[in-house]
Amino acid sequence: DTFFKPKGHVFISIECPQINNTPESVVLGQMFVRATEESLSEFSYDAEISGLSYALTLTKKGLQLTVAGYTHKLHVLLYKVLERVKKLSIEKSVFERLKERIVREYCDTKRQQPYRHAIYFQSRALGAKKFALDSTIEAARKIELGDLEAFASTLTINTDVECMVFGNFTVDQAKDIVAKMKSILKHKPLPPSLRAQLRCVDLAAGETYLCQRKGMNEADVNSCVCALYQIGGETYPMLARLSMICHLIREPAFDQLRTKEQLGYTVFSLPISINGCWNVLVIVQSPSKGAKYLDDRVEAFIAKYRKDLEAMEEKTFQSNLASLIKKKLEKDKSMGQEGTRHWGRILFKDYDFDRREKEVAELKKLEKKDILDFFDRYIAISSTRSKLSTQVFGKDRPIGGGKEDEEKAKEKAEGQQKGDKEEEEVELPPVPEDPAKKVSIDDVEEFVRSMNLYPCFLR
């Protein structure tokens, strides 16, 4: 026992891919989760006072149930939730209230920050199962109680279930929990032909894809760019290099784009996995610049950082590497954190529970040349790079930029300043020329159909 507490976690994945088949099924899935929570509100309140909690959430493949707390009575809450999942009853008045709330939340999505809209457009362009927002809103308005009841009655008939019992349990207790779970759900295995195939669009090397859209909120002046550089499927050498690159550029990107160039408060870079395919993502949102200008500034930063990386002293490189390794090997701070880490490997179905140790072993082999080669192959402008630039244009910003953006960019590049003349001017790195073929994504569905796809990494 690591944490020496009489507590535990039970993680259950219920794969029912029909939840993500259509806009209607997506809405029904969300209403099913909300209705289940509503029907258990009194019971879960008493459980919470007793140190127990649960979370029922939607995933790309179906449902996930997590129950946590003191192991003495954890099974009572678990079985109660499973019984409600298996057989849900809901009153008409409750259904109407939940329906109104969900429709309102979908409509409110249009008023979210532009960078969230950019991530949404980006996910759709890369093949993620996301439907047009207007279609989902229309579907939500048409849903009736009978639709939800029919959906709930068939949800767990054919499904694949995986479970992890973690914490202060004996082996026999864990087996009893799994046996009881099976007896409650009474499910049949999901036929292989119906299992979700989560795949990602394979962006062609040497091409830059542009997904340019107006912001959903017409009154929002903010524009945003999500610059995505595709890496590929997961291997330990790749993960080590990807982790190191993102560790190195995180602070310099913020310093250059946010602090020095004052583009906006929302600036960050991170590694991101889309259906098992890894990418480097740089996001910049600005109230004063257009999305095309922001994309140019990201490219200028990348070109500048390539020179900084090449000039980096070996001592500095090794210091950053040691810092990253130390971070990777940090002990889990709670039982829930450790359980979630192991559960992630079960969901990915590689059951590689010593993944971070293997990644650290690869990190220890790294040299600066490895990082430079990786940077040149995937991130810097080259004939091997695959980039998707998702640009959201705010109020009064024409799609694709325009004269206003060009004049502002030129003015800034020449060091002219409209504000306080005594303020020290910032010398901007030049925007490099990108000879890559530009492919505009006008129809997302047609684009995904026309592209090659990566294998199904998430089995």
XYZ file of C-alpha atoms in Angstrom:
459
model
C 0.000 0.000 0.000
C 1.422 3.383 -1.038
C -1.009 5.807 0.568
C -2.101 3.792 3.647
C -5.738 4.845 3.485
C -8.888 2.679 3.648
C -9.986 4.046 0.315
C -10.260 2.837 -3.236
C -11.318 3.626 -6.792
C -13.321 1.577 -9.268
C -13.027 2.561 -12.935
C -15.462 1.100 -15.471
C -15.514 1.656 -19.227
C -18.769 0.748 -20.992
C -18.189 0.779 -24.739
C -21.399 1.596 -26.558
C -20.392 3.329 -29.819
C -23.975 4.141 -30.807
C -23.673 7.153 -28.491
C -21.488 8.974 -31.052
C -23.109 7.857 -34.303
C -25.351 10.863 -35.027
C -26.096 14.322 -33.594
C -29.266 12.816 -32.080
C -27.369 10.026 -30.332
C -24.798 12.498 -28.960
C -27.604 14.554 -27.412
C -29.331 11.435 -26.096
C -26.057 10.288 -24.516
C -25.689 13.575 -22.690
C -29.328 13.519 -21.584
C -28.902 9.943 -20.367
C -25.957 10.979 -18.159
C -27.832 14.027 -16.822
C -30.998 12.013 -16.154
C -29.021 9.322 -14.331
C -27.373 11.942 -12.138
C -30.740 13.580 -11.479
C -32.342 10.286 -10.420
C -29.443 9.571 -8.018
C -29.153 13.064 -6.531
C -30.604 12.234 -3.106
C -28.731 8.944 -2.801
C -25.423 10.447 -3.948
C -25.800 13.339 -1.494
C -25.928 10.920 1.429
C -22.998 9.008 -0.056
C -20.953 12.199 -0.390
C -21.458 12.970 3.296
C -20.101 9.482 3.989
C -16.946 10.093 1.958
C -18.065 8.476 -1.309
C -18.469 9.964 -4.773
C -19.061 8.918 -8.352
C -18.695 10.410 -11.829
C -20.550 9.212 -14.927
C -19.123 10.748 -18.103
C -19.283 10.374 -21.859
C -16.167 9.234 -23.724
C -15.309 8.768 -27.399
C -16.387 5.143 -27.115
C -19.335 5.316 -24.728
C -19.598 5.753 -20.963
C -17.120 5.830 -18.114
C -18.058 5.356 -14.473
C -15.661 6.182 -11.652
C -16.550 5.518 -8.008
C -14.193 6.572 -5.204
C -14.095 6.727 -1.432
C -13.973 4.489 1.623
C -13.896 0.847 0.552
C -16.195 -0.347 3.349
C -19.303 0.965 1.555
C -17.971 1.853 -1.896
C -19.646 -1.178 -3.463
C -23.085 0.013 -2.272
C -22.807 3.234 -4.283
C -21.268 1.410 -7.239
C -24.089 -1.121 -7.523
C -26.736 1.566 -7.136
C -25.301 3.589 -10.026
C -24.943 0.502 -12.228
C -28.553 -0.484 -11.574
C -29.684 2.981 -12.631
C -27.538 2.842 -15.761
C -29.129 -0.494 -16.644
C -32.676 0.636 -15.966
C -33.384 4.357 -16.040
C -36.800 5.886 -15.442
C -37.423 9.605 -15.785
C -40.447 11.836 -15.284
C -41.728 14.093 -18.052
C -41.128 17.280 -16.049
C -37.540 16.318 -15.302
C -36.931 15.474 -18.959
C -38.230 18.857 -20.120
C -36.032 20.680 -17.595
C -32.918 18.744 -18.675
C -33.734 19.261 -22.345
C -34.061 23.017 -21.883
C -30.740 23.130 -20.028
C -28.884 21.119 -22.677
C -30.253 23.223 -25.551
C -29.187 26.373 -23.702
C -25.697 24.981 -23.121
C -25.292 24.128 -26.795
C -26.389 27.636 -27.757
C -23.960 29.085 -25.201
C -21.139 27.193 -26.937
C -21.207 29.906 -29.596
C -20.211 32.437 -26.939
C -17.140 30.530 -25.787
C -13.616 31.809 -26.332
C -12.468 31.670 -29.997
C -9.593 29.312 -29.159
C -12.182 26.725 -28.058
C -13.947 27.138 -31.397
C -10.597 26.726 -33.166
C -9.936 23.459 -31.312
C -13.432 22.278 -32.280
C -12.850 23.054 -35.991
C -9.409 21.452 -35.788
C -10.779 18.245 -34.246
C -13.386 17.915 -36.984
C -10.764 18.446 -39.696
C -8.647 15.650 -38.233
C -11.489 13.139 -38.276
C -12.744 13.321 -34.684
C -16.410 12.349 -34.245
C -17.787 15.864 -33.799
C -20.883 17.108 -35.567
C -21.786 20.585 -36.777
C -23.025 22.629 -33.824
C -26.213 23.798 -35.570
C -27.121 20.177 -36.379
C -26.640 19.198 -32.749
C -28.759 22.109 -31.503
C -31.541 21.184 -33.942
C -31.366 17.552 -32.811
C -31.550 18.591 -29.142
C -34.697 20.624 -29.758
C -36.448 17.664 -31.430
C -35.668 15.018 -28.794
C -38.703 13.642 -26.944
C -39.008 11.590 -23.753
C -39.838 8.458 -25.745
C -36.573 8.813 -27.677
C -34.579 8.885 -24.444
C -36.439 5.905 -22.980
C -35.848 3.841 -26.141
C -32.185 4.867 -26.190
C -31.668 3.959 -22.512
C -33.359 0.566 -22.857
C -30.915 -0.638 -25.530
C -27.746 1.148 -24.435
C -26.091 -1.717 -22.536
C -27.490 -4.758 -24.365
C -24.385 -5.179 -26.541
C -21.307 -3.624 -25.036
C -17.692 -4.275 -24.112
C -16.882 -3.563 -20.473
C -13.511 -3.114 -18.801
C -13.020 -2.562 -15.092
C -10.138 -1.674 -12.787
C -10.502 -2.074 -9.022
C -7.749 -0.069 -7.360
C -6.837 0.704 -3.779
C -7.545 -0.938 -0.429
C -9.183 -4.096 -1.833
C -8.256 -7.768 -1.628
C -8.155 -9.893 -4.772
C -11.350 -11.666 -3.733
C -13.139 -8.372 -3.138
C -12.104 -7.153 -6.597
C -13.383 -10.353 -8.198
C -16.693 -10.053 -6.338
C -17.134 -6.470 -7.572
C -16.534 -7.497 -11.185
C -18.885 -10.483 -10.895
C -21.650 -8.308 -9.433
C -21.103 -5.690 -12.132
C -21.618 -8.343 -14.823
C -24.763 -9.668 -13.143
C -26.268 -6.179 -13.032
C -25.450 -5.148 -16.600
C -26.326 -8.543 -18.151
C -24.658 -7.448 -21.372
C -23.580 -9.366 -24.448
C -20.201 -8.764 -26.105
C -20.096 -6.053 -28.717
C -19.706 -7.536 -32.233
C -16.300 -6.600 -33.725
C -18.005 -4.866 -36.663
C -19.706 -2.432 -34.272
C -16.632 -1.451 -32.269
C -15.621 2.190 -32.594
C -12.762 2.824 -35.017
C -11.112 6.029 -33.815
C -8.691 7.184 -36.481
C -6.916 10.409 -37.367
C -6.388 12.111 -40.718
C -2.846 11.598 -42.034
C -1.703 15.043 -43.172
C 0.554 14.867 -46.225
C 4.214 15.738 -45.729
C 5.287 19.100 -47.131
C 1.785 20.550 -47.143
C 0.117 23.212 -44.998
C -3.635 22.865 -44.486
C -5.695 25.973 -43.745
C -9.017 25.761 -41.913
C -10.211 29.378 -41.799
C -13.534 30.268 -40.202
C -15.359 33.285 -38.817
C -15.902 33.253 -35.064
C -19.204 31.807 -33.883
C -19.780 34.861 -31.698
C -20.181 37.768 -34.116
C -19.631 40.310 -31.338
C -16.269 38.881 -30.191
C -13.278 40.902 -31.431
C -10.772 38.154 -30.581
C -9.094 36.144 -33.327
C -7.181 32.925 -32.797
C -4.798 30.510 -34.467
C -4.243 26.860 -33.532
C -1.082 25.790 -35.323
C -0.834 21.988 -35.246
C 2.286 20.103 -36.329
C 1.555 16.415 -36.823
C 4.063 13.876 -35.477
C 2.422 10.441 -35.782
C 1.838 7.220 -33.871
C 3.238 6.574 -30.425
C 6.704 5.080 -29.926
C 8.984 5.595 -26.936
C 11.779 7.352 -28.882
C 9.143 9.674 -30.406
C 7.528 10.384 -27.035
C 10.900 11.247 -25.514
C 11.704 13.721 -28.286
C 8.210 15.186 -28.295
C 8.282 15.698 -24.511
C 11.673 17.393 -24.704
C 10.672 19.703 -27.575
C 7.501 20.830 -25.783
C 9.429 21.280 -22.533
C 11.979 23.479 -24.294
C 9.627 25.733 -26.268
C 6.912 26.304 -23.643
C 8.482 29.264 -21.833
C 10.225 30.858 -24.866
C 6.959 30.747 -26.842
C 5.079 32.487 -24.047
C 7.873 35.011 -23.557
C 8.107 35.909 -27.251
C 4.455 35.856 -28.285
C 2.824 37.070 -25.083
C 5.380 39.157 -23.181
C 7.451 40.724 -25.966
C 5.034 40.929 -28.879
C 1.975 41.518 -26.660
C -0.303 39.512 -28.947
C -2.754 38.511 -26.218
C -3.184 36.805 -22.874
C -3.977 33.368 -24.330
C -0.681 31.867 -25.490
C 0.356 28.277 -24.864
C 2.025 25.291 -26.490
C 1.588 21.621 -25.655
C 1.730 18.056 -26.967
C -1.705 16.698 -27.834
C -2.959 13.255 -28.863
C -5.878 13.040 -31.294
C -7.181 9.470 -31.500
C -3.703 8.197 -30.648
C -1.833 10.391 -33.151
C 0.569 12.827 -31.456
C 0.976 16.485 -32.401
C 2.567 19.719 -31.229
C -0.036 22.468 -30.780
C 0.620 26.210 -30.468
C -2.375 28.430 -29.636
C -2.432 32.234 -29.745
C -5.544 34.371 -29.253
C -5.531 38.137 -29.698
C -8.063 40.989 -29.498
C -5.932 43.277 -31.708
C -4.523 41.025 -34.459
C -6.067 38.854 -37.148
C -5.625 35.077 -37.234
C -3.397 35.145 -40.352
C -1.034 37.583 -38.650
C -0.949 35.367 -35.547
C -0.057 32.347 -37.671
C 2.817 34.308 -39.223
C 4.100 35.243 -35.780
C 4.056 31.597 -34.698
C 6.138 30.715 -37.760
C 8.526 33.575 -37.010
C 8.958 32.288 -33.461
C 9.647 28.752 -34.695
C 12.309 30.001 -37.117
C 13.900 32.088 -34.378
C 13.827 29.277 -31.838
C 15.495 26.909 -34.303
C 18.541 29.212 -34.206
C 18.346 29.498 -30.402
C 18.189 25.727 -30.080
C 21.215 25.249 -32.303
C 23.162 27.829 -30.272
C 22.096 26.341 -26.910
C 25.021 25.300 -24.748
C 25.306 21.630 -23.869
C 25.163 22.475 -20.181
C 21.809 24.251 -20.641
C 20.437 21.383 -22.718
C 21.418 18.797 -20.109
C 19.927 20.936 -17.336
C 16.579 21.056 -19.166
C 16.750 17.328 -19.827
C 17.414 16.572 -16.150
C 14.502 18.826 -15.154
C 12.146 16.985 -17.523
C 13.266 13.565 -16.265
C 12.723 14.666 -12.674
C 9.221 15.856 -13.548
C 8.415 12.571 -15.293
C 9.511 10.559 -12.253
C 7.567 12.588 -9.686
C 5.596 10.341 -7.371
C 1.828 10.376 -7.641
C 0.394 12.756 -5.068
C -2.813 10.834 -4.456
C -4.403 7.447 -4.928
C -6.714 8.924 -7.537
C -3.790 10.294 -9.552
C -2.019 6.938 -9.570
C -5.213 5.064 -10.432
C -6.017 7.448 -13.287
C -2.520 6.950 -14.729
C -2.915 3.158 -14.765
C -6.478 3.395 -16.052
C -5.257 5.421 -19.029
C -3.128 2.499 -20.171
C -6.115 0.164 -19.889
C -8.243 2.473 -22.025
C -5.443 2.644 -24.599
C -5.354 -1.170 -24.445
C -1.573 -1.476 -24.377
C -1.544 -2.270 -20.612
C 1.906 -0.716 -20.410
C 1.905 0.272 -16.738
C 5.613 1.146 -16.636
C 5.281 3.528 -19.573
C 6.857 6.538 -17.899
C 9.933 4.523 -16.843
C 10.406 3.417 -20.465
C 9.995 6.982 -21.677
C 12.574 8.191 -19.137
C 14.991 5.504 -20.358
C 14.676 6.994 -23.852
C 15.079 10.530 -22.498
C 18.394 9.603 -20.934
C 19.714 8.615 -24.376
C 18.870 11.959 -25.972
C 21.445 14.343 -27.376
C 20.910 17.835 -28.708
C 21.343 16.584 -32.265
C 18.354 14.265 -31.802
C 16.159 17.215 -30.831
C 17.423 19.347 -33.724
C 16.693 16.548 -36.194
C 13.215 16.051 -34.727
C 12.570 19.817 -34.839
C 13.654 20.017 -38.483
C 11.597 16.974 -39.453
C 8.283 17.906 -37.851
C 8.132 21.571 -36.765
C 10.463 23.823 -38.772
C 9.513 24.694 -42.358
C 10.628 21.749 -44.497
C 9.467 19.309 -47.164
C 8.707 16.731 -44.448
C 6.533 18.859 -42.159
C 2.760 18.350 -41.906
C 0.867 21.374 -40.563
C -2.770 22.228 -39.946
C -3.429 25.901 -39.226
C -6.920 26.479 -37.824
C -7.725 30.182 -37.894
C -10.757 31.839 -36.323
C -11.346 35.469 -37.328
C -13.047 37.857 -34.933
C -15.423 40.760 -35.493
C -14.487 43.024 -38.429
C -11.706 40.622 -39.473
C -12.136 39.239 -43.003
C -11.360 35.542 -43.447
C -7.803 35.126 -44.697
C -6.657 38.512 -43.424
C -6.764 41.675 -45.455
C -5.193 45.070 -45.951
C -5.660 46.009 -42.325
C -3.630 43.029 -41.096
C -0.955 43.563 -43.744
C -0.530 47.216 -42.811
C -0.325 46.440 -39.115
C 2.210 43.675 -39.701
C 4.344 45.934 -41.884
C 4.116 48.788 -39.406
C 5.182 46.557 -36.527
C 7.980 44.928 -38.495
C 9.433 48.331 -39.370
C 9.469 49.245 -35.703
C 6.906 52.043 -35.942
C 4.932 52.720 -32.810
C 1.644 54.499 -32.293
C 1.757 54.602 -28.526
C 4.315 56.165 -26.247
C 7.345 57.096 -28.367
C 9.633 56.741 -25.401
C 8.674 53.116 -24.955
C 11.386 50.734 -26.067
C 10.512 49.082 -29.372
C 10.578 45.307 -29.716
C 12.451 43.954 -32.711
C 10.253 41.298 -34.259
C 11.761 38.158 -35.787
C 11.099 38.090 -39.556
C 8.422 35.808 -40.955
C 10.112 33.019 -42.944
C 8.943 32.110 -46.420
C 6.999 28.853 -46.514
C 7.160 27.157 -49.949
C 4.754 24.404 -48.840
C 1.617 23.787 -50.861
C -1.373 25.467 -49.205
C -4.565 23.422 -49.071
C -7.744 25.220 -48.000
C -10.331 23.180 -46.096
C -13.731 24.481 -47.163
C -15.898 21.407 -46.524
C -14.684 19.462 -43.480
C -16.603 16.251 -44.202
C -15.410 16.150 -47.812
C -11.834 16.866 -46.708
C -11.826 13.959 -44.228
C -13.290 11.606 -46.848
C -10.578 12.564 -49.339
C -7.626 12.021 -46.964
C -5.666 8.972 -45.910
C -6.125 7.925 -42.284
C -3.719 6.644 -39.667
C -4.336 3.101 -38.372
C -6.671 2.719 -35.414
C -4.280 3.373 -32.510
C -7.092 3.333 -29.913
C -8.373 -0.227 -30.158
